């Protein structure tokens, strides 16, 4: 059995603004993510996804319920050492690559994290090189970050996180500002970190085709968990997802639309290969 | 009819320095009046440079930009008038909101045009409706709104100038699926009801297929492919050569054809696929 890495029990978070008005961003949310899982988190803008990400890294602390990350209970009175350990275990990659690169040379940027962890010099060198090779940016190690493409910048940001050797990485819409090539680069890297290094991945995204690549999808709606299951299970409910402002992959959408018109299929695949297979079977049977 | 034309347009950044970078190479392009034109291409392909040519934010090194047949640089002192006629919504325009209320923010453009207050008020209401900004939002501070709402306010601010050509650089970037759809359907309605031409940059082939009449694909500062959806998506191989592709549903149709189904390849939206498949599979009960 895999160990649970994140355990949320009745987790709540309430924002209070200057005028004292409060908004419940997360309401009594319960879920578990095991070590080594690859989970996509979907939800419309303002659904509470990013609040969740910020709680995992102690940028915010819970207003109610409990949250345990890598064995540490997250709360407002945590010791600095505990906060430090959680942040070492849980890396974050944000949306805008320009906001997360700090140094003027790629390899210095990647070294920034491990330097702050107080790691010996020789090991930093090794970690930086390994991390840059992992994301395919080693040959750009001497480049200036601002001269790189968006996808390359995000890969450097990912390398900076890997160099800290976290157990879990949270990608908060890390592909949103990239072009198709940049998105493909980043997605291939996320998959690799999960497959080859067993890093637990939480990937917050608005792209359904990216969510399909995860082992599991959690759909957040208005601060609550709306669905939690495999991509196939979650995308089965086309009506429900549309109601909460989301979408499904086009192959699934087509089969659903056809079934609404009386052309029923025995299965609900989400990839175009299996969708095509079912349509071809139906067509063959008819002749 | 052509509303906007680029004729042999070239542009180089940092010209004459070792950093010189040719962003646009001999661009010839005609934008049709009253249609929605989509521009596709990777970061650095010259899209944003070209958008800045459309409303005279950049001046070409050589070549001409013709708006309704007239060279926009014929009288450089009049270039600000071109900017009222060709409205440009930049990427992440919500960061440019600044005024105290949504209403005054949207009114900023028309007020600069020197219109009278009645006309400004009328235009604000009309633009807000097209962009999907509800009436109760108008007297709120733009900074209280969600990201998607702010985006719509910023678009309304440009629509309120009633440009003949509305140009938007990735208007749906970072929005959720419902937010994307709201933006695109709003633009489509604006185009149909105002008769304006709309030009959008997007990375989503699926959105392009749903809303655009014509497509322009750029690569390395040149026009790589251009034409109707059929002319552009019909050349999937050429698109893939530069790391782009066709909509998911079009790939599915290719698989069906490979499997021996006599289905036309020219299908780019789920709605079209559905209609054709219903006729072939004999459904249609509901």
Coordinates of C-alpha atoms in Angstrom, one line a residue:
Chain A
X1 CA 0.0 0.0 0.0
X2 CA 1.2 3.5 -0.9
X3 CA 1.7 5.9 2.0
X4 CA -0.6 8.9 2.1
X5 CA 1.4 12.1 1.5
X6 CA -1.4 14.7 1.8
X7 CA -4.3 14.1 4.1
X8 CA -7.1 16.7 4.2
X9 CA -9.9 16.3 6.7
X10 CA -12.8 18.8 6.7
X11 CA -10.3 21.3 5.5
X12 CA -11.6 24.9 5.3
X13 CA -10.2 28.2 4.4
X14 CA -11.9 31.6 4.7
X15 CA -10.5 34.9 3.3
X16 CA -11.4 38.0 5.1
X17 CA -10.9 41.4 3.4
X18 CA -10.1 44.8 4.9
X19 CA -13.8 45.6 5.4
X20 CA -14.3 42.4 7.4
X21 CA -16.3 40.6 4.6
X22 CA -15.4 37.0 4.4
X23 CA -15.4 34.4 1.6
X24 CA -15.2 30.7 2.1
X25 CA -12.7 29.5 -0.5
X26 CA -12.6 25.9 0.8
X27 CA -15.5 24.3 2.7
X28 CA -14.9 21.1 4.6
X29 CA -12.8 19.4 2.0
X30 CA -11.6 15.8 2.6
X31 CA -9.2 13.8 0.4
X32 CA -5.9 11.9 0.5
X33 CA -3.1 11.9 -2.0
X34 CA -0.7 9.0 -1.8
X35 CA 3.1 9.3 -2.4
X36 CA 3.9 8.9 -6.0
X37 CA 0.4 9.8 -7.3
X38 CA -0.2 12.1 -10.2
X39 CA -3.3 14.1 -9.6
X40 CA -4.8 16.8 -11.8
X41 CA -6.9 19.5 -10.1
X42 CA -9.7 21.1 -12.2
X43 CA -12.1 23.8 -11.4
X44 CA -13.3 27.2 -12.8
X45 CA -11.5 30.4 -12.0
X46 CA -12.2 31.2 -8.3
X47 CA -13.2 27.6 -7.4
X48 CA -10.6 27.3 -4.6
X49 CA -7.9 25.3 -6.5
X50 CA -5.2 27.9 -5.9
X51 CA -6.1 28.3 -2.3
X52 CA -5.6 24.6 -1.9
X53 CA -2.1 24.8 -3.5
X54 CA -1.2 27.6 -1.1
X55 CA -2.2 25.6 1.9
X56 CA 0.0 22.7 0.8
X57 CA 3.1 24.9 0.9
X58 CA 2.1 26.8 4.1
X59 CA 1.7 30.1 2.2
X60 CA -1.7 30.0 3.9
X61 CA -2.8 28.0 6.9
X62 CA -6.2 26.3 7.4
X63 CA -9.1 28.2 9.0
X64 CA -10.8 24.9 10.0
X65 CA -10.3 21.1 9.8
X66 CA -6.9 19.5 9.4
X67 CA -4.2 19.2 6.8
X68 CA -1.2 17.0 7.0
X69 CA 1.6 17.2 4.4
X70 CA 4.4 14.7 4.5
X71 CA 3.7 13.9 8.1
X72 CA 3.6 17.6 9.2
X73 CA 0.4 19.0 10.4
X74 CA -0.1 22.4 8.8
X75 CA -1.4 25.1 11.2
X76 CA -0.8 28.8 12.0
X77 CA 1.6 28.1 15.0
X78 CA 4.0 25.8 13.2
X79 CA 7.6 26.1 14.2
X80 CA 9.9 27.7 11.6
X81 CA 11.8 24.5 11.2
X82 CA 8.6 22.6 10.4
X83 CA 7.5 25.2 7.8
X84 CA 11.0 24.9 6.3
X85 CA 10.7 21.1 6.1
X86 CA 7.3 21.3 4.4
X87 CA 8.5 23.8 1.9
X88 CA 11.5 21.6 1.1
X89 CA 9.2 18.6 0.6
X90 CA 6.6 20.5 -1.5
X91 CA 7.9 22.5 -4.4
X92 CA 5.8 24.9 -6.4
X93 CA 5.8 26.0 -10.0
X94 CA 3.6 29.0 -10.8
X95 CA 1.9 30.4 -13.9
X96 CA 4.1 33.2 -14.9
X97 CA 7.7 32.1 -15.6
X98 CA 8.9 35.7 -15.4
X99 CA 7.9 35.9 -11.7
X100 CA 9.9 33.0 -10.4
X101 CA 13.4 33.2 -11.9
X102 CA 15.7 35.2 -9.6
X103 CA 19.2 35.0 -11.0
X104 CA 20.9 36.3 -14.1
X105 CA 22.3 33.0 -15.2
X106 CA 20.3 29.8 -15.6
X107 CA 22.5 27.6 -13.4
X108 CA 22.7 30.2 -10.7
X109 CA 18.9 30.3 -10.7
X110 CA 18.7 26.5 -10.3
X111 CA 21.3 26.7 -7.5
X112 CA 19.3 29.2 -5.5
X113 CA 17.1 26.7 -3.8
X114 CA 19.7 24.2 -2.7
X115 CA 22.0 27.0 -1.6
X116 CA 19.3 28.1 0.8
X117 CA 19.0 24.6 2.1
X118 CA 22.6 24.8 3.2
X119 CA 23.8 22.0 1.0
X120 CA 27.5 21.5 0.4
X121 CA 29.0 23.1 -2.6
X122 CA 30.0 19.9 -4.5
X123 CA 26.6 18.4 -4.1
X124 CA 24.9 21.7 -5.3
X125 CA 27.0 21.4 -8.5
X126 CA 25.8 17.9 -9.0
X127 CA 22.2 18.6 -8.2
X128 CA 22.1 21.6 -10.5
X129 CA 23.6 19.7 -13.4
X130 CA 21.3 16.7 -12.8
X131 CA 18.2 18.9 -12.6
X132 CA 19.1 20.8 -15.8
X133 CA 19.7 17.5 -17.6
X134 CA 16.4 16.2 -16.4
X135 CA 14.5 19.1 -17.9
X136 CA 16.7 19.2 -21.0
X137 CA 18.1 22.6 -20.3
X138 CA 21.7 21.6 -19.5
X139 CA 23.2 23.1 -22.7
X140 CA 21.5 26.4 -21.7
X141 CA 23.1 26.4 -18.2
X142 CA 25.1 29.6 -19.0
X143 CA 22.2 31.5 -20.7
X144 CA 20.4 34.5 -19.3
X145 CA 16.9 33.5 -18.4
X146 CA 15.3 36.5 -20.1
X147 CA 16.6 35.3 -23.4
X148 CA 14.8 32.0 -23.2
X149 CA 11.3 31.1 -24.5
X150 CA 8.4 30.7 -22.1
X151 CA 8.6 26.9 -22.1
X152 CA 12.3 27.0 -21.5
X153 CA 11.9 29.4 -18.6
X154 CA 9.3 27.1 -17.0
X155 CA 11.7 24.2 -17.4
X156 CA 14.4 26.2 -15.6
X157 CA 11.8 27.0 -12.9
X158 CA 11.1 23.2 -12.7
X159 CA 14.8 22.4 -12.5
X160 CA 15.1 24.9 -9.6
X161 CA 12.4 22.9 -7.8
X162 CA 13.9 19.5 -8.6
X163 CA 17.3 20.6 -7.3
X164 CA 15.7 20.9 -3.9
X165 CA 14.7 17.2 -4.2
X166 CA 11.1 17.6 -3.1
X167 CA 8.8 14.7 -2.5
X168 CA 5.9 16.5 -4.2
X169 CA 5.6 19.3 -6.8
X170 CA 2.5 21.5 -7.2
X171 CA 2.1 23.0 -10.6
X172 CA -0.3 25.9 -10.4
X173 CA -1.4 26.5 -14.0
X174 CA 2.2 26.3 -15.0
X175 CA 1.3 25.8 -18.7
X176 CA -1.3 28.6 -19.0
X177 CA 1.0 31.2 -20.5
X178 CA 2.9 28.9 -22.9
X179 CA 2.5 28.2 -26.6
X180 CA 1.7 24.6 -27.8
X181 CA 5.4 23.7 -28.0
X182 CA 6.1 25.1 -24.5
X183 CA 3.1 23.2 -23.1
X184 CA 4.2 19.9 -24.6
X185 CA 7.7 20.4 -23.2
X186 CA 6.5 21.1 -19.7
X187 CA 3.9 18.3 -19.8
X188 CA 6.6 15.8 -20.8
X189 CA 8.7 16.9 -17.9
X190 CA 5.9 16.6 -15.4
X191 CA 5.2 13.0 -16.6
X192 CA 8.9 12.1 -16.4
X193 CA 9.2 13.4 -12.8
X194 CA 6.3 11.3 -11.8
X195 CA 7.3 8.2 -13.7
X196 CA 11.1 8.1 -13.2
X197 CA 11.5 9.8 -9.9
X198 CA 8.3 8.9 -8.2
X199 CA 7.6 12.5 -7.3
X200 CA 4.0 13.2 -6.2
X201 CA 2.4 15.6 -8.6
X202 CA -0.5 17.9 -8.2
X203 CA -1.2 19.7 -11.4
X204 CA -3.8 22.5 -11.4
X205 CA -4.9 23.2 -14.9
X206 CA -7.7 24.5 -17.2
X207 CA -6.7 22.3 -20.1
X208 CA -8.7 19.1 -20.2
X209 CA -6.1 17.4 -22.5
X210 CA -3.5 17.9 -19.8
X211 CA -5.8 16.5 -17.1
X212 CA -6.3 13.3 -19.1
X213 CA -2.6 12.6 -18.5
X214 CA -3.0 12.3 -14.8
X215 CA -3.8 9.1 -12.8
X216 CA -6.6 10.8 -11.0
X217 CA -8.6 14.0 -11.3
X218 CA -10.0 16.1 -8.4
X219 CA -12.7 18.6 -9.6
X220 CA -13.1 21.5 -7.2
X221 CA -16.3 23.6 -7.4
X222 CA -17.2 26.6 -5.2
X223 CA -14.8 25.4 -2.5
X224 CA -16.0 21.8 -2.4
X225 CA -14.8 18.6 -4.1
X226 CA -17.2 18.0 -6.9
X227 CA -15.7 14.8 -8.4
X228 CA -12.7 12.6 -7.5
X229 CA -11.8 9.7 -9.7
X230 CA -9.8 8.5 -12.7
X231 CA -9.9 10.7 -15.8
X232 CA -12.3 8.3 -17.5
X233 CA -14.7 8.3 -14.5
X234 CA -14.6 12.1 -14.1
X235 CA -15.1 12.9 -17.8
X236 CA -18.0 10.4 -18.0
X237 CA -20.3 13.1 -16.5
X238 CA -20.3 15.6 -19.4
X239 CA -23.5 17.4 -18.2
X240 CA -22.1 17.8 -14.7
X241 CA -18.8 19.2 -15.8
X242 CA -20.4 21.7 -18.1
X243 CA -22.6 22.8 -15.2
X244 CA -19.5 23.7 -13.2
X245 CA -18.0 25.6 -16.1
X246 CA -15.6 22.9 -17.3
X247 CA -15.3 20.9 -20.5
X248 CA -14.4 17.4 -21.6
X249 CA -11.9 16.2 -24.3
X250 CA -13.4 16.4 -27.8
X251 CA -13.6 12.6 -28.4
X252 CA -15.6 12.1 -25.3
X253 CA -17.8 15.1 -26.2
X254 CA -18.5 13.7 -29.6
X255 CA -19.6 10.3 -28.2
X256 CA -21.7 12.0 -25.6
X257 CA -23.4 14.2 -28.2
X258 CA -24.1 11.1 -30.4
X259 CA -25.6 9.2 -27.5
X260 CA -27.9 12.1 -26.8
X261 CA -29.1 11.6 -30.4
X262 CA -29.8 7.9 -29.7
X263 CA -26.5 6.4 -30.9
X264 CA -25.4 4.6 -27.8
X265 CA -21.9 3.3 -27.1
X266 CA -21.0 0.6 -24.5
X267 CA -18.0 2.5 -23.1
X268 CA -17.0 6.1 -22.4
X269 CA -13.4 6.4 -23.5
X270 CA -11.6 9.8 -23.4
X271 CA -8.8 9.2 -25.9
X272 CA -9.5 9.6 -29.7
X273 CA -8.0 6.2 -30.5
X274 CA -10.6 4.3 -28.4
X275 CA -13.4 6.7 -29.5
X276 CA -12.6 6.0 -33.2
X277 CA -12.6 2.3 -32.5
X278 CA -16.1 2.4 -31.0
X279 CA -17.5 4.5 -33.9
X280 CA -15.9 2.1 -36.4
X281 CA -17.4 -0.9 -34.6
X282 CA -20.8 0.7 -34.7
X283 CA -20.4 1.6 -38.4
X284 CA -19.2 -2.0 -39.2
X285 CA -22.1 -3.6 -37.3
X286 CA -24.6 -1.5 -39.2
X287 CA -23.6 -2.7 -42.6
Chain B
X1 CA -13.8 43.0 -49.4
X2 CA -10.5 43.8 -47.8
X3 CA -10.4 46.1 -44.7
X4 CA -6.8 45.8 -43.8
X5 CA -3.9 45.0 -46.0
X6 CA -0.2 44.5 -45.4
X7 CA 1.9 44.8 -48.5
X8 CA 5.6 43.7 -48.5
X9 CA 5.9 44.6 -44.8
X10 CA 9.4 44.1 -43.2
X11 CA 10.4 44.9 -39.7
X12 CA 13.7 44.3 -37.8
X13 CA 14.3 45.0 -34.1
X14 CA 17.5 46.7 -33.1
X15 CA 18.3 47.3 -36.7
X16 CA 22.0 48.1 -37.4
X17 CA 23.2 46.6 -34.1
X18 CA 24.6 43.1 -33.5
X19 CA 21.3 42.3 -31.7
X20 CA 19.3 42.9 -34.9
X21 CA 16.4 40.4 -35.2
X22 CA 14.2 40.2 -38.3
X23 CA 10.7 39.9 -36.9
X24 CA 8.7 40.3 -40.0
X25 CA 9.9 39.3 -43.5
X26 CA 8.0 40.5 -46.5
X27 CA 4.5 40.0 -45.1
X28 CA 1.6 40.2 -47.6
X29 CA -1.8 39.7 -46.0
X30 CA -5.3 40.8 -46.6
X31 CA -7.9 40.8 -43.8
X32 CA -11.4 40.5 -45.0
X33 CA -14.1 42.9 -43.8
X34 CA -16.7 41.6 -41.3
X35 CA -15.0 38.2 -40.7
X36 CA -13.3 36.7 -37.7
X37 CA -9.6 36.0 -38.6
X38 CA -7.4 33.8 -36.4
X39 CA -3.7 34.2 -36.1
X40 CA -1.7 31.1 -35.0
X41 CA 2.0 30.6 -34.3
X42 CA 4.6 30.0 -31.6
X43 CA 6.1 32.5 -29.3
X44 CA 8.6 34.6 -31.2
X45 CA 7.0 33.9 -34.7
X46 CA 6.2 37.6 -35.2
X47 CA 2.5 37.6 -34.3
X48 CA 2.7 40.4 -31.7
X49 CA 4.9 42.5 -34.0
X50 CA 2.4 42.1 -36.7
X51 CA -0.5 43.1 -34.4
X52 CA 1.4 46.3 -33.5
X53 CA 1.6 47.1 -37.2
X54 CA -2.2 46.9 -37.6
X55 CA -2.8 50.0 -35.5
X56 CA 0.4 51.9 -36.1
X57 CA 2.1 51.2 -32.8
X58 CA 5.1 50.1 -34.9
X59 CA 6.0 51.5 -38.2
X60 CA 7.3 49.0 -40.8
X61 CA 10.9 49.4 -42.1
X62 CA 9.5 49.0 -45.6
X63 CA 6.2 48.1 -47.1
X64 CA 2.7 49.5 -46.5
X65 CA -0.2 49.0 -44.2
X66 CA -3.5 49.9 -45.9
X67 CA -6.7 50.5 -43.9
X68 CA -9.7 50.6 -46.2
X69 CA -7.3 51.1 -49.1
X70 CA -5.4 54.1 -47.5
X71 CA -1.8 54.0 -46.3
X72 CA -2.0 54.6 -42.6
X73 CA 1.5 56.2 -42.6
X74 CA 0.7 58.6 -45.4
X75 CA 0.3 61.3 -42.8
X76 CA 2.1 60.2 -39.6
X77 CA 0.5 63.1 -37.6
X78 CA -2.9 61.5 -38.1
X79 CA -1.7 58.1 -36.8
X80 CA -3.7 58.4 -33.5
X81 CA -6.9 58.4 -35.6
X82 CA -5.9 55.0 -36.9
X83 CA -5.8 53.8 -33.3
X84 CA -9.4 54.6 -32.8
X85 CA -10.3 52.7 -36.0
X86 CA -8.2 49.7 -35.2
X87 CA -8.6 48.7 -31.5
X88 CA -5.9 46.6 -30.0
X89 CA -6.5 44.5 -26.9
X90 CA -3.1 43.3 -25.6
X91 CA -2.3 40.1 -23.7
X92 CA -3.6 40.1 -20.1
X93 CA -5.3 43.5 -20.6
X94 CA -6.8 43.3 -17.1
X95 CA -3.5 44.7 -15.8
X96 CA -4.2 47.9 -17.6
X97 CA -7.4 48.7 -15.8
X98 CA -6.9 51.8 -13.6
X99 CA -10.0 53.9 -13.0
X100 CA -12.2 54.0 -9.9
X101 CA -15.3 52.4 -11.5
X102 CA -15.8 49.9 -14.3
X103 CA -18.0 52.5 -16.0
X104 CA -15.3 55.2 -16.1
X105 CA -12.7 52.7 -17.1
X106 CA -14.7 51.6 -20.1
X107 CA -15.5 55.3 -20.9
X108 CA -11.8 56.2 -21.0
X109 CA -11.4 55.5 -24.8
X110 CA -14.5 57.1 -26.1
X111 CA -13.8 60.2 -23.8
X112 CA -10.4 60.6 -25.5
X113 CA -12.2 60.5 -28.8
X114 CA -13.9 63.8 -27.7
X115 CA -17.4 62.4 -27.8
X116 CA -20.2 64.0 -25.9
X117 CA -21.3 62.5 -22.5
X118 CA -24.6 61.1 -23.8
X119 CA -22.8 59.2 -26.6
X120 CA -20.1 58.0 -24.1
X121 CA -22.8 56.7 -21.8
X122 CA -24.6 54.9 -24.6
X123 CA -21.3 53.3 -25.8
X124 CA -20.3 52.2 -22.4
X125 CA -23.6 50.3 -21.9
X126 CA -23.5 48.8 -25.4
X127 CA -19.8 47.7 -25.1
X128 CA -20.5 46.2 -21.6
X129 CA -23.3 44.2 -23.0
X130 CA -21.2 42.8 -25.9
X131 CA -18.3 41.9 -23.6
X132 CA -20.6 40.3 -21.0
X133 CA -20.1 42.9 -18.3
X134 CA -23.3 43.0 -16.3
X135 CA -25.0 46.3 -15.3
X136 CA -24.5 45.8 -11.6
X137 CA -20.7 45.6 -12.2
X138 CA -20.6 49.1 -13.8
X139 CA -20.4 51.1 -10.6
X140 CA -18.0 48.8 -8.8
X141 CA -14.3 49.1 -8.6
X142 CA -12.6 47.0 -11.4
X143 CA -10.2 45.7 -8.7
X144 CA -13.0 43.9 -6.8
X145 CA -13.7 41.7 -9.9
X146 CA -12.5 38.2 -10.7
X147 CA -9.8 37.7 -13.3
X148 CA -12.3 36.7 -16.0
X149 CA -14.6 39.7 -15.2
X150 CA -11.6 42.2 -15.4
X151 CA -10.6 40.7 -18.7
X152 CA -14.1 41.4 -20.1
X153 CA -14.1 45.0 -18.7
X154 CA -10.8 45.6 -20.5
X155 CA -12.2 44.2 -23.8
X156 CA -15.3 46.4 -23.4
X157 CA -13.0 49.5 -23.0
X158 CA -11.8 48.9 -26.5
X159 CA -15.2 47.9 -28.0
X160 CA -16.6 51.2 -26.7
X161 CA -14.4 53.1 -29.2
X162 CA -16.3 51.2 -31.9
X163 CA -13.2 50.2 -33.9
X164 CA -13.8 49.0 -37.4
X165 CA -11.2 46.3 -36.7
X166 CA -10.9 44.8 -33.3
X167 CA -7.6 43.0 -32.7
X168 CA -7.1 40.8 -29.6
X169 CA -3.9 39.1 -28.5
X170 CA -4.8 35.8 -26.7
X171 CA -8.1 37.1 -25.3
X172 CA -8.9 33.8 -23.5
X173 CA -5.4 33.0 -22.1
X174 CA -5.6 31.7 -18.5
X175 CA -9.4 31.5 -18.4
X176 CA -11.4 28.4 -17.5
X177 CA -13.4 26.7 -20.3
X178 CA -16.6 28.6 -19.5
X179 CA -14.7 31.9 -19.4
X180 CA -13.1 31.1 -22.8
X181 CA -16.5 30.4 -24.3
X182 CA -18.0 33.6 -22.9
X183 CA -15.2 35.7 -24.4
X184 CA -15.4 34.1 -27.8
X185 CA -19.2 34.1 -28.1
X186 CA -19.2 37.8 -27.0
X187 CA -16.7 38.6 -29.8
X188 CA -18.7 36.7 -32.3
X189 CA -21.8 38.6 -31.4
X190 CA -20.0 41.9 -31.5
X191 CA -18.7 41.1 -35.0
X192 CA -22.1 40.0 -36.3
X193 CA -24.1 42.9 -34.8
X194 CA -21.6 45.7 -35.3
X195 CA -20.2 44.6 -38.7
X196 CA -16.7 45.0 -37.4
X197 CA -13.8 42.8 -38.4
X198 CA -12.2 40.8 -35.6
X199 CA -8.7 39.4 -35.5
X200 CA -7.7 37.1 -32.7
X201 CA -4.5 35.4 -31.7
X202 CA -5.0 32.0 -30.0
X203 CA -3.0 28.8 -29.4
X204 CA -6.2 26.7 -29.3
X205 CA -6.9 25.0 -32.6
X206 CA -10.3 23.9 -31.2
X207 CA -11.3 27.5 -30.5
X208 CA -10.0 28.7 -33.8
X209 CA -12.1 26.0 -35.6
X210 CA -15.2 27.0 -33.7
X211 CA -15.1 30.7 -34.2
X212 CA -12.8 31.8 -37.1
X213 CA -13.7 32.2 -40.7
X214 CA -10.1 32.6 -41.9
X215 CA -6.8 31.5 -40.4
X216 CA -3.3 32.9 -40.7
X217 CA -0.3 30.7 -39.5
X218 CA 2.9 32.5 -38.9
X219 CA 6.4 31.0 -38.5
X220 CA 9.8 32.7 -38.2
X221 CA 8.4 36.1 -39.2
X222 CA 6.7 34.8 -42.4
X223 CA 3.2 33.8 -43.3
X224 CA 3.4 30.0 -43.3
X225 CA -0.2 29.1 -44.2
X226 CA -3.2 31.3 -44.9
X227 CA -6.8 30.8 -45.9
X228 CA -10.1 29.2 -45.0
X229 CA -10.2 26.5 -42.3
X230 CA -10.2 23.9 -45.0
X231 CA -7.1 25.4 -46.6
X232 CA -5.2 25.6 -43.3
X233 CA -6.4 22.5 -41.4
X234 CA -6.4 20.5 -44.6
X235 CA -2.6 20.6 -44.5
X236 CA -2.1 18.8 -41.1
X237 CA 1.3 17.6 -42.1
X238 CA 2.6 21.1 -42.8
X239 CA 1.2 22.3 -39.5
X240 CA 2.8 19.5 -37.6
X241 CA 6.2 20.3 -39.2
X242 CA 6.3 23.5 -37.1
X243 CA 4.9 21.9 -33.9
X244 CA 1.3 22.9 -34.4
X245 CA -1.6 20.6 -35.2
X246 CA -5.3 20.2 -36.1
X247 CA -8.2 20.1 -33.7
X248 CA -8.6 16.8 -31.7
X249 CA -11.8 16.0 -33.5
X250 CA -10.1 16.3 -36.9
X251 CA -7.5 13.8 -35.8
X252 CA -10.4 11.5 -34.7
X253 CA -11.9 11.9 -38.2
X254 CA -8.5 10.9 -39.7
X255 CA -8.6 7.7 -37.7
X256 CA -12.1 6.9 -38.9
X257 CA -11.0 7.3 -42.5
X258 CA -8.0 5.1 -41.9
X259 CA -10.4 2.5 -40.4
X260 CA -12.2 2.5 -43.8
X261 CA -15.1 4.8 -43.0
X262 CA -16.1 7.0 -46.0
X263 CA -16.3 10.2 -44.0
X264 CA -15.1 13.6 -45.4
X265 CA -11.9 14.8 -43.8
X266 CA -13.0 18.5 -43.7
X267 CA -14.5 18.4 -40.2
X268 CA -13.0 20.7 -37.6
X269 CA -15.7 21.0 -34.9
X270 CA -17.6 18.5 -32.7
X271 CA -20.9 19.9 -34.0
X272 CA -19.9 19.1 -37.6
X273 CA -18.6 15.7 -36.7
X274 CA -21.8 15.0 -34.9
X275 CA -24.0 16.0 -37.8
X276 CA -22.1 13.8 -40.3
X277 CA -21.9 10.8 -38.0
X278 CA -25.6 10.9 -37.2
X279 CA -26.4 10.7 -40.9
X280 CA -23.9 7.8 -41.3
X281 CA -24.9 5.9 -38.2
X282 CA -28.6 6.5 -38.5
X283 CA -29.4 8.2 -35.2
X284 CA -31.3 11.3 -34.6
X285 CA -34.1 10.1 -32.3
X286 CA -33.9 12.9 -29.7

